[in-house]
Coordinates of C-alpha atoms in Angstrom, one line a residue:
X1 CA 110.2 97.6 69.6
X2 CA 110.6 94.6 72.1
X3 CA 108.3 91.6 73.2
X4 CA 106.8 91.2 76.4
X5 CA 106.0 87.2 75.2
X6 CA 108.1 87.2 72.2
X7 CA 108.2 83.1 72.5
X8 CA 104.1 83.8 70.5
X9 CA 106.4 84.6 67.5
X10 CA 107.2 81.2 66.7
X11 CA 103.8 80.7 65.2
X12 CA 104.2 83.0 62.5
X13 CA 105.6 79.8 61.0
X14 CA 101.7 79.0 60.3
X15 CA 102.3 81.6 57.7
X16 CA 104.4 79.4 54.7
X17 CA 102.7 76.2 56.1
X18 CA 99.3 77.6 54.9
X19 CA 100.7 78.8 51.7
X20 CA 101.9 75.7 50.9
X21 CA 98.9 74.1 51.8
X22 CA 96.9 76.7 49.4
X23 CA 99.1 76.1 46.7
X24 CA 98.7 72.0 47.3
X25 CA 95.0 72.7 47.0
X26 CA 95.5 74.4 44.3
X27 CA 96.8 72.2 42.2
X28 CA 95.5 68.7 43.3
X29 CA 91.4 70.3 43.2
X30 CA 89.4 67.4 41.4
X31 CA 88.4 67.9 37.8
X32 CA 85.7 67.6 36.6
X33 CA 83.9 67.3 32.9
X34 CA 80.5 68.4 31.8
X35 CA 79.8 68.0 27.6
X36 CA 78.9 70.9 25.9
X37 CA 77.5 71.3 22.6
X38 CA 79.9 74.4 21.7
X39 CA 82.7 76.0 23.7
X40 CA 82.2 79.3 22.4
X41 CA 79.1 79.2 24.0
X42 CA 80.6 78.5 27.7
X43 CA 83.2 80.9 27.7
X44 CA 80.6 84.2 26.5
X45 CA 78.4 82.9 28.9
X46 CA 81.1 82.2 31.8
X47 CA 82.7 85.6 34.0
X48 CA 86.2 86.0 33.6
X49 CA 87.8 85.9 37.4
X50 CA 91.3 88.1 37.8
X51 CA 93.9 87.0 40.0
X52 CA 93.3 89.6 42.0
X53 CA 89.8 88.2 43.3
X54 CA 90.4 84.9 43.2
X55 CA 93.7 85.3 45.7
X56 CA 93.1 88.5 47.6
X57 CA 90.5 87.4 50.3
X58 CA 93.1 84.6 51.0
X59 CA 95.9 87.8 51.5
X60 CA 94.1 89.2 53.4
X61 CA 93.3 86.1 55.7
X62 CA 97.3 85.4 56.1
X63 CA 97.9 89.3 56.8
X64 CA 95.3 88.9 59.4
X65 CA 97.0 85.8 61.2
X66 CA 100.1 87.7 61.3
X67 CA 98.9 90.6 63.1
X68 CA 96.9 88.5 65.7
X69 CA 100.0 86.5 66.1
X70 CA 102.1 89.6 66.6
X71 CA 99.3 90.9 69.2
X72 CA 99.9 87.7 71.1
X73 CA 103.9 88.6 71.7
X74 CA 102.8 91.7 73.6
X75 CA 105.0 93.6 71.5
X76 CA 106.1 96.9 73.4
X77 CA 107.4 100.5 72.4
X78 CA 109.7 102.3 74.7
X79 CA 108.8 105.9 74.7
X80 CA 111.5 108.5 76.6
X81 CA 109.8 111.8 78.0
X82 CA 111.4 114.2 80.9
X83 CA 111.8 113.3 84.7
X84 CA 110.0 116.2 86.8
X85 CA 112.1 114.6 89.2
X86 CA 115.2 112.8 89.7
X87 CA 117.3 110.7 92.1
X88 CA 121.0 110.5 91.6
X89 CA 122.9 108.1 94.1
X90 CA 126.9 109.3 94.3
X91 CA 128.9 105.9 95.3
X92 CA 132.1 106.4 96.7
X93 CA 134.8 104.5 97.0
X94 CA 136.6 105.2 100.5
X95 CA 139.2 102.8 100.2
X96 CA 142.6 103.0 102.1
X97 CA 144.1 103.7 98.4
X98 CA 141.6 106.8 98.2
X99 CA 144.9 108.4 100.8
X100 CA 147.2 108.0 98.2
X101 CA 148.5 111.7 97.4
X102 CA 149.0 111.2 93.5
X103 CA 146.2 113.4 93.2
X104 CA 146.3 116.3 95.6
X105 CA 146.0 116.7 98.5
X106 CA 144.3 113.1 98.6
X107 CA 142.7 111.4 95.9
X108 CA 139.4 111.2 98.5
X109 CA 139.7 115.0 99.9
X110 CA 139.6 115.5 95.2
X111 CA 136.4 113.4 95.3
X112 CA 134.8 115.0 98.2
X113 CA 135.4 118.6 97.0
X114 CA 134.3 117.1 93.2
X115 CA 131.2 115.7 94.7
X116 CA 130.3 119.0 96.2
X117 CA 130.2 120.9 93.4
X118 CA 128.7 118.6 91.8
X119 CA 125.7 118.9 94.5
X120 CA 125.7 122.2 94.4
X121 CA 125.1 122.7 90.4
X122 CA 122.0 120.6 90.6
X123 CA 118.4 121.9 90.5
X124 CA 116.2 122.0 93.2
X125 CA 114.0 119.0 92.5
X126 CA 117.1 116.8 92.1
X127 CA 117.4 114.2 94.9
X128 CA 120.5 113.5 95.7
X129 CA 122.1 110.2 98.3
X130 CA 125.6 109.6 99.1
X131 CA 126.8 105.9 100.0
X132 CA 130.6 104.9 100.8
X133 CA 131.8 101.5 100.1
X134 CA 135.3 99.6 101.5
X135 CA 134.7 96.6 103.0
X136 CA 131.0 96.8 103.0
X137 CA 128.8 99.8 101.8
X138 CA 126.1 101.8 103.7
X139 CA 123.9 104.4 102.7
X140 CA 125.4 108.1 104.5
X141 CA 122.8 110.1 103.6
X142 CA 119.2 108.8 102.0
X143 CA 118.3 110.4 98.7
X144 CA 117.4 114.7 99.5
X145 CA 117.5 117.8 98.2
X146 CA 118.4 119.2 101.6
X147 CA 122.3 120.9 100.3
X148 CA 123.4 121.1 103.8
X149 CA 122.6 117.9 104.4
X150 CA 124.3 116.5 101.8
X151 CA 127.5 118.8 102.3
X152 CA 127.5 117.1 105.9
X153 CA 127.5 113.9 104.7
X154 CA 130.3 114.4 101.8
X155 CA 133.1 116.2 104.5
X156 CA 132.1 113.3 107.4
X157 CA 133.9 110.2 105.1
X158 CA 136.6 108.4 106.6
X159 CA 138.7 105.5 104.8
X160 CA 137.6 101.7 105.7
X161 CA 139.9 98.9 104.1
X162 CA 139.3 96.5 100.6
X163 CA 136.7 97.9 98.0
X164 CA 133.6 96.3 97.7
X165 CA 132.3 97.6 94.5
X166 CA 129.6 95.3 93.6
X167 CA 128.5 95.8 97.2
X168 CA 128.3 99.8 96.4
X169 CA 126.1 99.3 93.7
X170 CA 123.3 97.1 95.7
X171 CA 123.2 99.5 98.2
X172 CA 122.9 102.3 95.8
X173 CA 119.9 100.4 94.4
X174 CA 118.5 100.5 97.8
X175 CA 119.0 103.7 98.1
X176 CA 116.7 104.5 94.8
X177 CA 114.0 101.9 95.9
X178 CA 113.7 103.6 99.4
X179 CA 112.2 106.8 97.0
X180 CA 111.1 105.5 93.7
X181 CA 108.2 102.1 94.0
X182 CA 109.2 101.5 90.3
X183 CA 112.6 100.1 91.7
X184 CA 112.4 97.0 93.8
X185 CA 115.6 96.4 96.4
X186 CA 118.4 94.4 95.5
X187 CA 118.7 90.8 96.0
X188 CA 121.8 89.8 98.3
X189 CA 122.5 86.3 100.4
X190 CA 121.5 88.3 103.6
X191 CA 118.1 90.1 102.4
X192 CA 116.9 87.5 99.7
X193 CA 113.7 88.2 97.5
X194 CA 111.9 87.5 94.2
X195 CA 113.8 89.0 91.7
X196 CA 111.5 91.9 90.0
X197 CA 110.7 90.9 86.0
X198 CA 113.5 92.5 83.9
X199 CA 112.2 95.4 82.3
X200 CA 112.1 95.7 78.6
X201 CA 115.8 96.3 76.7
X202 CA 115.8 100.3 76.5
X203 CA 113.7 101.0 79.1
X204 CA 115.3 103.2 82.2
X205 CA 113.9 105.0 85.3
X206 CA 114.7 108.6 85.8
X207 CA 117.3 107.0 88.8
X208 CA 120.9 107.3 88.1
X209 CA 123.8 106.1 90.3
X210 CA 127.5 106.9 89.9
X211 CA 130.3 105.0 91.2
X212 CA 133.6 106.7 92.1
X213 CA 136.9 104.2 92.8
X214 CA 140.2 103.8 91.9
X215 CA 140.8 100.2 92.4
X216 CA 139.5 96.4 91.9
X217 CA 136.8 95.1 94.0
X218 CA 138.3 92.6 96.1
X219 CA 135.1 91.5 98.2
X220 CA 131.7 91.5 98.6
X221 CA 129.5 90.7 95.5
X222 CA 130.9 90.6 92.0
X223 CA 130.4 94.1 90.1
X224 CA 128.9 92.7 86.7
X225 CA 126.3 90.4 89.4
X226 CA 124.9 93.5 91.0
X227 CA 125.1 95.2 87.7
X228 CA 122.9 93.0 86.2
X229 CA 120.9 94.0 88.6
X230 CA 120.6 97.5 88.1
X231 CA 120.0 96.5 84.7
X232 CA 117.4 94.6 85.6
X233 CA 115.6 97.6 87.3
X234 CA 116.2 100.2 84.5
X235 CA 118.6 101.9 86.4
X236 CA 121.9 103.4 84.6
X237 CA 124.8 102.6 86.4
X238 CA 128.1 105.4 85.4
X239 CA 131.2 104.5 86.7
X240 CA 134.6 107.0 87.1
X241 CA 137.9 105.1 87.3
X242 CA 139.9 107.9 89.5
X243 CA 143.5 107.8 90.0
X244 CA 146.9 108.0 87.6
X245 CA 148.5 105.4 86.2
X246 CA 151.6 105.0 88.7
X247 CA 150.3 105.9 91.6
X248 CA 151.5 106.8 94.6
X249 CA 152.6 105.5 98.5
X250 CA 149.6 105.6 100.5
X251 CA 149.7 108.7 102.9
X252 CA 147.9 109.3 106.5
X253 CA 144.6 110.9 105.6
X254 CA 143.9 113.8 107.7
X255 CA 140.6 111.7 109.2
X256 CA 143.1 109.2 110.4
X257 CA 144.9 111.6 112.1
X258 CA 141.6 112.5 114.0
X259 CA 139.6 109.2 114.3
X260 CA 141.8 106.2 113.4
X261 CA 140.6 104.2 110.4
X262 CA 137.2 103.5 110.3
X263 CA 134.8 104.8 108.0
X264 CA 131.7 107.2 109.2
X265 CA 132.6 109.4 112.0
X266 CA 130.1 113.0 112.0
X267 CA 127.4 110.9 112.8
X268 CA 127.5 109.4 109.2
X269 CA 128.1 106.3 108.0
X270 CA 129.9 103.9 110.3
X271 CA 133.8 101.9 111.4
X272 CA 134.9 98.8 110.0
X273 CA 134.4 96.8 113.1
X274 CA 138.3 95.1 111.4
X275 CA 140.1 97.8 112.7
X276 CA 142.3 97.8 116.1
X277 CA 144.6 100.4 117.9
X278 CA 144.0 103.4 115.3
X279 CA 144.5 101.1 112.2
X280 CA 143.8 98.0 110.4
X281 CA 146.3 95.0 110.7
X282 CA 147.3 93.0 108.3
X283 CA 149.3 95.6 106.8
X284 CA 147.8 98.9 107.3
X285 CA 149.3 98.9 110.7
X286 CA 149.5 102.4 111.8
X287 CA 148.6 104.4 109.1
X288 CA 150.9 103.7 105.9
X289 CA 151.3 100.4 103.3
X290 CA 152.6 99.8 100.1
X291 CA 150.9 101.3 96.9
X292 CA 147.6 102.2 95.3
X293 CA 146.1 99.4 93.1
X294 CA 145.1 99.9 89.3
X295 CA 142.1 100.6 88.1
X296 CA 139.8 97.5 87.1
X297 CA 139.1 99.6 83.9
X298 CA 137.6 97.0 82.1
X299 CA 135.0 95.9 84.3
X300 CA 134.2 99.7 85.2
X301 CA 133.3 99.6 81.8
X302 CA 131.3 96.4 81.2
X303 CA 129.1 97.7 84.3
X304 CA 128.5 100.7 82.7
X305 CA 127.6 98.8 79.5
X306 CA 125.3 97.0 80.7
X307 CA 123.1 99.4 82.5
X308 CA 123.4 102.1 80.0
X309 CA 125.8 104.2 81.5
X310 CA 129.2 105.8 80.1
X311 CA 132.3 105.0 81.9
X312 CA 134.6 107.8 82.7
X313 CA 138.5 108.0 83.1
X314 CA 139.8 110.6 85.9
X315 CA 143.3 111.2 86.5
X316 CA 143.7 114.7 87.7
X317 CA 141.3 116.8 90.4
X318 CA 139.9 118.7 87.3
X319 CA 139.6 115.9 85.1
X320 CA 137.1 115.1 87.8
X321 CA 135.2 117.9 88.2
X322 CA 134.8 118.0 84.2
X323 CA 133.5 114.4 84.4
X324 CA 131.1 115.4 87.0
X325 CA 130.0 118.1 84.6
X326 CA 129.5 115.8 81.8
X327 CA 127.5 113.7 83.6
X328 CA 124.0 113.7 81.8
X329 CA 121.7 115.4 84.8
X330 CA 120.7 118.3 82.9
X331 CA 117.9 116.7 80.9
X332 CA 117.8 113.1 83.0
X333 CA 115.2 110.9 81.0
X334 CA 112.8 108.2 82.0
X335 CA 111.7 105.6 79.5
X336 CA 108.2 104.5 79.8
X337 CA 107.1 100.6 77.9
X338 CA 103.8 101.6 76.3
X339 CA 102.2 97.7 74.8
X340 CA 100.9 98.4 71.1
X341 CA 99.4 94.9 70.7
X342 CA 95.7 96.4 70.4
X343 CA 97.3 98.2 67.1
X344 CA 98.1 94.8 66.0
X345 CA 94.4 93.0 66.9
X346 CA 93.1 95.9 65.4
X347 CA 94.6 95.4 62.4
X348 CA 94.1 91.7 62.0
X349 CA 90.6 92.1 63.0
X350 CA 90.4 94.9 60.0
X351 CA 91.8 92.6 57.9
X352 CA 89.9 89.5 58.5
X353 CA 86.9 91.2 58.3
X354 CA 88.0 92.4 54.6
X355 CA 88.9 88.8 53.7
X356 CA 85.5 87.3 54.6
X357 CA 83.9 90.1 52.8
X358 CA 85.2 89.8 49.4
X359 CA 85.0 86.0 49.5
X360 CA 81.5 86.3 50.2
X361 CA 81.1 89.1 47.3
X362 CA 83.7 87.1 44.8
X363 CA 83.1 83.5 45.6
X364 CA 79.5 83.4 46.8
X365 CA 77.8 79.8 47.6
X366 CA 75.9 78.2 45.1

């Protein structure tokens, strides 16, 4: 249970104040003396009062100022039931590391042949979008069930340079918002906006995204900023660090071969506008450069933490297409925030009611 106003709380501390108070009543109540001519007589002729009367309409009264307190803190339950329908957002990294041959034949042709399996397994009222981030991200392919469509849009990626992780996620967001009103677009420098009101600690839309790279973002927005904002909107974020530990040289992707560097190309996605002559300078040059970065594993991880997705460790073509299979789309859930505070009134009413009852019945006005 969470708290939509959970700041109300603070007044429970009326609770011991007035039971201090009682007690201080209590104790300091003004005696008083009238002469009688035996004592006997006064106590056969007096009712004895329990402890239970004389204290429980008092009980009652506290119990009741706690639950009207609690109903002011908007206190929510979060409640999962089944998607009837589902978006899932593949983010791919497309990187000038994703040509590195440690996996083969590319560590990019892997992903693209993992990804399309992966489309291919899914049911028929599972939307599926495809964006590809390097120096910037764009969304490839909107959120669809259209297969072909998708397939299209998997085979036409070409490698950009730099990785712009926290860029991929924002986009992916944008992607979700575009089908699902529940989601509001992210926030960047270039689009501002209000930011939406957090939703409550447990609570998800049935909207996944998935992030594929194998390196450190090096521009763009910081991954645990955009993040936050997934987690802001409800939206898991599951994150596959893809690549082995050594590495390997970088090697001329067959889409350089055929369009330069660029990313896009099929009439998807689009070129780095930093590219010249068939390549990037700057040390991509002509097609080959150094070695693959490492894996930011530990940030791969605190993104997925955050958002309530699983991070996932890929160093092999089939340890890829297993995490793609362990990827929780069978059964994708959305958690709806039902408010309970009219349990709460209710209850306070029910119980103030009772109090002024039995003080009328047990202490009734001379």
């Amino acid at each position: 249970m969470t708290w939509l106003w959970p700041s109300f709380l603070y007044l429970l501390i009326l609770i011991p104040a007035l039971i201090i108070a009682y007690i201080w009543i209590l104790r300091h109540r003004r005696p008083f003396a009238v002469r009688y001519s035996s004592l006997a007589l006064v106590r056969d002729s007096v009712p004895r009062q329990s402890w239970v009367r004389r204290h429980l309409p008092f009980l009652f009264f506290l119990l009741a100022l706690s639950g009207l307190i609690v109903a002011l803190a908007r206190p929510v339950r979060v409640i999962s039931v089944p998607a009837g329908k589902a978006t899932i957002i593949l983010t791919i990294d497309v990187s000038r590391s994703m040509c590195s041959t440690d996996i083969q034949p590319t560590r990019l042709q892997a992903a693209e042949n993992a990804a399309l399996s992966f489309i291919q397994r899914q049911s028929s009222n599972t939307q599926i979008g495809l964006v590809a981030f390097s120096t910037f991200a764009e969304i490839i392919q909107p959120p669809t069930s259209d297969r072909e469509l998708l397939d299209a849009a998997v085979q036409s990626l070409l490698v950009g340079r730099r990785t712009a992780i926290g860029s991929g996620i924002l986009t992916a967001i944008d992607a979700i918002a575009q089908v699902d009103k529940n989601v509001a677009p992210s926030i960047t420098d270039s689009n501002p906006g209000i930011e939406p009101t957090p939703v409550p600690k447990g609570a998800y839309v049935p909207d996944i995204i998935v992030v594929l790279t194998d390196g450190v973002s090096n521009t763009g927005p910081l991954p645990l900023d955009a993040a936050q904002q997934a987690a802001d909107r409800g939206v898991r974020v599951y994150t596959i660090g893809f690549g082995t530990p050594n590495g390997s040289e970088f090697a001329m992707c067959q889409s350089d071969s055929q369009y330069g560097f660029g990313f896009g190309g099929g009439g998807y996605g689009y070129r780095d506008p930093g590219g010249f002559g068939g390549g990037f300078g700057g040390g991509f040059g002509g097609g080959f450069g150094g070695f693959q970065r490492g894996i930011d594993d530990a940030t791969l991880k605190q993104v997925a933490a955050m958002t309530g997705g699983t991070y996932y460790a890929a160093s092999s073509a089939g340890e890829l297409e297993n995490v793609f299979r362990s990827l929780p789309t069978y059964l994708i859930m959305k958690h709806e925030t039902t408010e309970i505070s009219v349990f709460f009134t209710a209850f306070g009413a029910l119980l103030a009611a009772l109090a002024l009852l039995f003080a009328l019945l047990w202490h009734p006005s001379p």
